[in-house]
Amino acid sequence: MFSIAIDGPAGAGKSYLADKLAEHYHLIHVDTGALYRTVGLYVSKKGIAKEDTDHIVASLPEITLSLSFTEGGQQVILNGETVGDKIRTPEIAAYASAVSAIPEVRTFLLETQRQLAREQGVIMDGRDIGTVILPDADVKIFLVADNRARAKRRLAEFLAKGIDTTLEEVLADVEKRDHNDSTRKTAPLKPAEDAILLDNSELSADETVAAAIAIIEEKRK
Ligand code: DC
């Protein structure tokens, strides 16, 4: 089964790249960040503070998660209901980052991710795909861009959705999440030893896709 792992920090453009590669190679794109966001959504709706690890862990048995793949891309189903864009707010991003540092949450989501890759060829994007979830992925790309470039892209996404924020706020949020994601003890954000680094600070979205296809083709030779 052919699998591609794309890891990297928030706002590097993993999702866009993975979507385009999925189209190109006829694979499904699994956005694993959406799973952490959905756990974050559930606990925030219950009124649990994001620092309250004990309560977060205690609520895991109440959560049933699955993914469906349609023309419009991946949908996350939480206890029978599609979550849609509710997971795409700055507040839920902060919750996702907090819950993703809890080992029990990572274990809870591990099998869902691995099972998908056993069933079909996937392009999976996240933080620990190449290191933990799919250590045997055929191609591993670690996508990076400098902080300002990433914050500008995230800002454009928020403004397009009508979420009012500023570049400075988004930059602070990106830097905080990078720090959390790369310093946590369990499965921190870091490139796998056999990952290929792709820095797209100076590349357009389409140039990034072309660079990734070149990397994949080289690997497949
Ligand atoms: O990619 P994203 O912004 O949707 O991810 C949301 C949060 O989930 C992010 O702060 C880190 C965490 N995450 C993770 O720890 N491991 C993954 N494989 C994917 C996301």
Tab-separated table of N, CA and C in Angstrom, residues 30-123:
chain	number	residue	atom	x	y	z
A	30	VAL	N	-5.561	12.100	4.524
A	30	VAL	CA	-6.000	12.045	5.920
A	30	VAL	C	-5.349	13.205	6.679
A	31	ASP	N	-6.191	14.128	7.137
A	31	ASP	CA	-5.725	15.284	7.909
A	31	ASP	C	-5.828	14.911	9.379
A	32	THR	N	-4.702	14.511	9.973
A	32	THR	CA	-4.773	13.978	11.350
A	32	THR	C	-4.967	15.082	12.394
A	33	GLY	N	-4.583	16.312	12.052
A	33	GLY	CA	-4.806	17.423	12.989
A	33	GLY	C	-6.288	17.562	13.321
A	34	ALA	N	-7.148	17.211	12.345
A	34	ALA	CA	-8.592	17.328	12.554
A	34	ALA	C	-9.061	16.417	13.696
A	35	LEU	N	-8.363	15.296	13.898
A	35	LEU	CA	-8.747	14.384	14.989
A	35	LEU	C	-8.449	15.022	16.341
A	36	TYR	N	-7.268	15.621	16.463
A	36	TYR	CA	-6.917	16.304	17.727
A	36	TYR	C	-7.847	17.498	17.947
A	37	ARG	N	-8.161	18.205	16.854
A	37	ARG	CA	-9.079	19.345	16.967
A	37	ARG	C	-10.454	18.872	17.452
A	38	THR	N	-10.881	17.694	16.987
A	38	THR	CA	-12.206	17.208	17.358
A	38	THR	C	-12.242	16.809	18.833
A	39	VAL	N	-11.170	16.187	19.313
A	39	VAL	CA	-11.106	15.906	20.753
A	39	VAL	C	-11.140	17.235	21.511
A	40	GLY	N	-10.405	18.229	20.992
A	40	GLY	CA	-10.402	19.560	21.617
A	40	GLY	C	-11.796	20.171	21.637
A	41	LEU	N	-12.529	20.023	20.529
A	41	LEU	CA	-13.887	20.560	20.444
A	41	LEU	C	-14.779	19.896	21.491
A	42	TYR	N	-14.661	18.570	21.585
A	42	TYR	CA	-15.525	17.850	22.532
A	42	TYR	C	-15.282	18.327	23.958
A	43	VAL	N	-14.015	18.392	24.369
A	43	VAL	CA	-13.762	18.752	25.775
A	43	VAL	C	-14.075	20.227	26.025
A	44	SER	N	-13.857	21.082	25.023
A	44	SER	CA	-14.181	22.502	25.242
A	44	SER	C	-15.688	22.677	25.390
A	45	LYS	N	-16.465	21.912	24.592
A	45	LYS	CA	-17.932	21.997	24.704
A	45	LYS	C	-18.422	21.513	26.058
A	46	LYS	N	-17.683	20.577	26.645
A	46	LYS	CA	-18.067	20.087	27.980
A	46	LYS	C	-17.663	21.065	29.066
A	47	GLY	N	-16.947	22.110	28.680
A	47	GLY	CA	-16.532	23.112	29.660
A	47	GLY	C	-15.292	22.712	30.443
A	48	ILE	N	-14.550	21.725	29.912
A	48	ILE	CA	-13.319	21.294	30.602
A	48	ILE	C	-12.179	22.235	30.181
A	49	ALA	N	-11.393	22.698	31.156
A	49	ALA	CA	-10.275	23.585	30.829
A	49	ALA	C	-9.196	22.794	30.084
A	50	LYS	N	-8.462	23.492	29.193
A	50	LYS	CA	-7.501	22.723	28.401
A	50	LYS	C	-6.300	22.249	29.213
A	51	GLU	N	-6.160	22.790	30.411
A	51	GLU	CA	-5.060	22.351	31.294
A	51	GLU	C	-5.497	21.162	32.163
A	52	ASP	N	-6.782	20.832	32.145
A	52	ASP	CA	-7.325	19.826	33.064
A	52	ASP	C	-7.164	18.405	32.487
A	53	THR	N	-5.920	17.948	32.499
A	53	THR	CA	-5.584	16.664	31.875
A	53	THR	C	-6.440	15.511	32.406
A	54	ASP	N	-6.660	15.459	33.724
A	54	ASP	CA	-7.401	14.327	34.295
A	54	ASP	C	-8.809	14.227	33.714
A	55	HIS	N	-9.500	15.378	33.630
A	55	HIS	CA	-10.857	15.357	33.082
A	55	HIS	C	-10.859	15.045	31.591
A	56	ILE	N	-9.853	15.537	30.899
A	56	ILE	CA	-9.775	15.257	29.453
A	56	ILE	C	-9.619	13.751	29.244
A	57	VAL	N	-8.705	13.146	29.991
A	57	VAL	CA	-8.475	11.700	29.848
A	57	VAL	C	-9.738	10.925	30.241
A	58	ALA	N	-10.417	11.378	31.304
A	58	ALA	CA	-11.626	10.681	31.764
A	58	ALA	C	-12.747	10.769	30.737
A	59	SER	N	-12.731	11.800	29.868
A	59	SER	CA	-13.835	11.891	28.880
A	59	SER	C	-13.578	11.094	27.606
A	60	LEU	N	-12.361	10.586	27.433
A	60	LEU	CA	-12.081	9.872	26.175
A	60	LEU	C	-13.050	8.724	25.872
A	61	PRO	N	-13.449	7.918	26.884
A	61	PRO	CA	-14.372	6.819	26.570
A	61	PRO	C	-15.730	7.293	26.040
A	62	GLU	N	-16.045	8.586	26.228
A	62	GLU	CA	-17.341	9.099	25.717
A	62	GLU	C	-17.253	9.471	24.234
A	63	ILE	N	-16.032	9.418	23.697
A	63	ILE	CA	-15.838	9.924	22.327
A	63	ILE	C	-15.737	8.779	21.327
A	64	THR	N	-16.585	8.829	20.293
A	64	THR	CA	-16.432	7.916	19.168
A	64	THR	C	-16.161	8.760	17.937
A	65	LEU	N	-15.025	8.483	17.298
A	65	LEU	CA	-14.613	9.290	16.145
A	65	LEU	C	-14.490	8.428	14.910
A	66	SER	N	-14.929	8.954	13.785
A	66	SER	CA	-14.603	8.272	12.532
A	66	SER	C	-14.437	9.312	11.444
A	67	LEU	N	-13.846	8.897	10.346
A	67	LEU	CA	-13.627	9.822	9.226
A	67	LEU	C	-14.386	9.315	8.020
A	68	SER	N	-14.930	10.253	7.237
A	68	SER	CA	-15.498	9.840	5.957
A	68	SER	C	-14.868	10.714	4.878
A	69	PHE	N	-14.755	10.154	3.686
A	69	PHE	CA	-14.079	10.879	2.604
A	69	PHE	C	-15.055	11.067	1.464
A	70	THR	N	-15.321	12.349	1.158
A	70	THR	CA	-16.287	12.650	0.106
A	70	THR	C	-15.603	13.561	-0.914
A	71	GLU	N	-16.350	13.995	-1.918
A	71	GLU	CA	-15.823	14.936	-2.920
A	71	GLU	C	-15.214	16.162	-2.248
A	72	GLY	N	-15.893	16.618	-1.201
A	72	GLY	CA	-15.445	17.821	-0.500
A	72	GLY	C	-14.259	17.571	0.430
A	73	GLY	N	-13.741	16.344	0.462
A	73	GLY	CA	-12.594	16.037	1.314
A	73	GLY	C	-13.009	15.259	2.548
A	74	GLN	N	-12.167	15.336	3.563
A	74	GLN	CA	-12.391	14.551	4.782
A	74	GLN	C	-13.435	15.201	5.693
A	75	GLN	N	-14.297	14.389	6.255
A	75	GLN	CA	-15.223	14.859	7.289
A	75	GLN	C	-14.961	14.067	8.552
A	76	VAL	N	-14.987	14.733	9.695
A	76	VAL	CA	-14.837	14.010	10.957
A	76	VAL	C	-16.216	13.854	11.570
A	77	ILE	N	-16.505	12.636	11.987
A	77	ILE	CA	-17.794	12.378	12.630
A	77	ILE	C	-17.549	12.097	14.107
A	78	LEU	N	-18.138	12.958	14.923
A	78	LEU	CA	-17.963	12.867	16.375
A	78	LEU	C	-19.289	12.427	16.975
A	79	ASN	N	-19.287	11.257	17.583
A	79	ASN	CA	-20.503	10.700	18.183
A	79	ASN	C	-21.709	10.857	17.247
A	80	GLY	N	-21.490	10.490	15.973
A	80	GLY	CA	-22.592	10.460	15.006
A	80	GLY	C	-22.855	11.774	14.290
A	81	GLU	N	-22.168	12.851	14.664
A	81	GLU	CA	-22.422	14.148	14.004
A	81	GLU	C	-21.181	14.679	13.310
A	82	THR	N	-21.374	15.202	12.101
A	82	THR	CA	-20.244	15.772	11.366
A	82	THR	C	-19.815	17.083	12.031
A	83	VAL	N	-18.520	17.244	12.278
A	83	VAL	CA	-18.098	18.451	13.004
A	83	VAL	C	-17.934	19.680	12.097
A	84	GLY	N	-17.638	19.451	10.814
A	84	GLY	CA	-17.519	20.569	9.862
A	84	GLY	C	-16.454	21.566	10.277
A	85	ASP	N	-16.780	22.851	10.111
A	85	ASP	CA	-15.798	23.914	10.339
A	85	ASP	C	-15.675	24.347	11.797
A	86	LYS	N	-16.466	23.704	12.661
A	86	LYS	CA	-16.418	24.098	14.076
A	86	LYS	C	-15.038	23.873	14.692
A	87	ILE	N	-14.249	22.997	14.048
A	87	ILE	CA	-12.908	22.716	14.599
A	87	ILE	C	-11.859	23.689	14.063
A	88	ARG	N	-12.269	24.619	13.197
A	88	ARG	CA	-11.290	25.496	12.530
A	88	ARG	C	-11.214	26.886	13.133
A	89	THR	N	-11.346	27.006	14.434
A	89	THR	CA	-11.251	28.330	15.058
A	89	THR	C	-9.946	28.406	15.863
A	90	PRO	N	-9.458	29.639	16.127
A	90	PRO	CA	-8.227	29.757	16.931
A	90	PRO	C	-8.383	29.118	18.309
A	91	GLU	N	-9.584	29.217	18.897
A	91	GLU	CA	-9.787	28.644	20.231
A	91	GLU	C	-9.617	27.116	20.196
A	92	ILE	N	-10.214	26.498	19.193
A	92	ILE	CA	-10.111	25.034	19.109
A	92	ILE	C	-8.693	24.608	18.710
A	93	ALA	N	-7.990	25.445	17.955
A	93	ALA	CA	-6.583	25.136	17.630
A	93	ALA	C	-5.759	25.071	18.915
A	94	ALA	N	-6.025	25.999	19.831
A	94	ALA	CA	-5.283	26.014	21.101
A	94	ALA	C	-5.643	24.775	21.931
A	95	TYR	N	-6.920	24.388	21.927
A	95	TYR	CA	-7.349	23.164	22.615
A	95	TYR	C	-6.668	21.932	21.996
A	96	ALA	N	-6.614	21.919	20.658
A	96	ALA	CA	-6.021	20.764	19.963
A	96	ALA	C	-4.561	20.614	20.364
A	97	SER	N	-3.857	21.734	20.413
A	97	SER	CA	-2.444	21.683	20.773
A	97	SER	C	-2.293	21.156	22.202
A	98	ALA	N	-3.173	21.599	23.098
A	98	ALA	CA	-3.092	21.151	24.497
A	98	ALA	C	-3.410	19.655	24.617
A	99	VAL	N	-4.504	19.208	24.000
A	99	VAL	CA	-4.861	17.784	24.173
A	99	VAL	C	-3.846	16.872	23.477
A	100	SER	N	-3.197	17.398	22.419
A	100	SER	CA	-2.265	16.548	21.676
A	100	SER	C	-0.991	16.255	22.472
A	101	ALA	N	-0.774	16.995	23.562
A	101	ALA	CA	0.407	16.732	24.399
A	101	ALA	C	0.133	15.620	25.410
A	102	ILE	N	-1.123	15.157	25.502
A	102	ILE	CA	-1.474	14.139	26.503
A	102	ILE	C	-1.280	12.740	25.894
A	103	PRO	N	-0.396	11.932	26.472
A	103	PRO	CA	-0.111	10.618	25.881
A	103	PRO	C	-1.365	9.775	25.655
A	104	GLU	N	-2.324	9.804	26.598
A	104	GLU	CA	-3.543	8.981	26.452
A	104	GLU	C	-4.355	9.406	25.232
A	105	VAL	N	-4.328	10.695	24.920
A	105	VAL	CA	-5.066	11.174	23.739
A	105	VAL	C	-4.379	10.648	22.471
A	106	ARG	N	-3.064	10.651	22.472
A	106	ARG	CA	-2.328	10.173	21.292
A	106	ARG	C	-2.581	8.679	21.091
A	107	THR	N	-2.579	7.921	22.200
A	107	THR	CA	-2.835	6.482	22.095
A	107	THR	C	-4.259	6.245	21.603
A	108	PHE	N	-5.195	7.043	22.104
A	108	PHE	CA	-6.610	6.929	21.727
A	108	PHE	C	-6.787	7.097	20.201
A	109	LEU	N	-5.977	7.992	19.597
A	109	LEU	CA	-6.155	8.283	18.171
A	109	LEU	C	-5.249	7.451	17.246
A	110	LEU	N	-4.310	6.731	17.855
A	110	LEU	CA	-3.305	6.015	17.059
A	110	LEU	C	-3.902	4.994	16.101
A	111	GLU	N	-4.765	4.136	16.636
A	111	GLU	CA	-5.274	3.028	15.841
A	111	GLU	C	-6.160	3.507	14.685
A	112	THR	N	-6.968	4.539	14.938
A	112	THR	CA	-7.814	5.101	13.869
A	112	THR	C	-6.926	5.495	12.676
A	113	GLN	N	-5.789	6.119	12.989
A	113	GLN	CA	-4.903	6.587	11.916
A	113	GLN	C	-4.243	5.414	11.201
A	114	ARG	N	-3.715	4.463	11.971
A	114	ARG	CA	-3.007	3.336	11.332
A	114	ARG	C	-3.960	2.473	10.508
A	115	GLN	N	-5.173	2.291	11.032
A	115	GLN	CA	-6.144	1.456	10.337
A	115	GLN	C	-6.446	2.016	8.938
A	116	LEU	N	-6.577	3.335	8.854
A	116	LEU	CA	-6.871	3.959	7.554
A	116	LEU	C	-5.777	3.626	6.535
A	117	ALA	N	-4.530	3.649	6.992
A	117	ALA	CA	-3.413	3.390	6.084
A	117	ALA	C	-3.298	1.916	5.727
A	118	ARG	N	-3.874	1.043	6.568
A	118	ARG	CA	-3.873	-0.390	6.234
A	118	ARG	C	-4.913	-0.683	5.164
A	119	GLU	N	-5.993	0.113	5.174
A	119	GLU	CA	-7.109	-0.165	4.264
A	119	GLU	C	-6.872	0.352	2.853
A	120	GLN	N	-6.118	1.434	2.711
A	120	GLN	CA	-5.906	2.042	1.395
A	120	GLN	C	-4.639	2.881	1.372
A	121	GLY	N	-4.223	3.264	0.154
A	121	GLY	CA	-3.075	4.159	0.027
A	121	GLY	C	-3.469	5.533	0.562
A	122	VAL	N	-2.573	6.161	1.319
A	122	VAL	CA	-2.929	7.449	1.933
A	122	VAL	C	-1.803	8.469	1.808
A	123	ILE	N	-2.235	9.731	1.848
A	123	ILE	CA	-1.319	10.828	2.117
A	123	ILE	C	-1.782	11.329	3.464
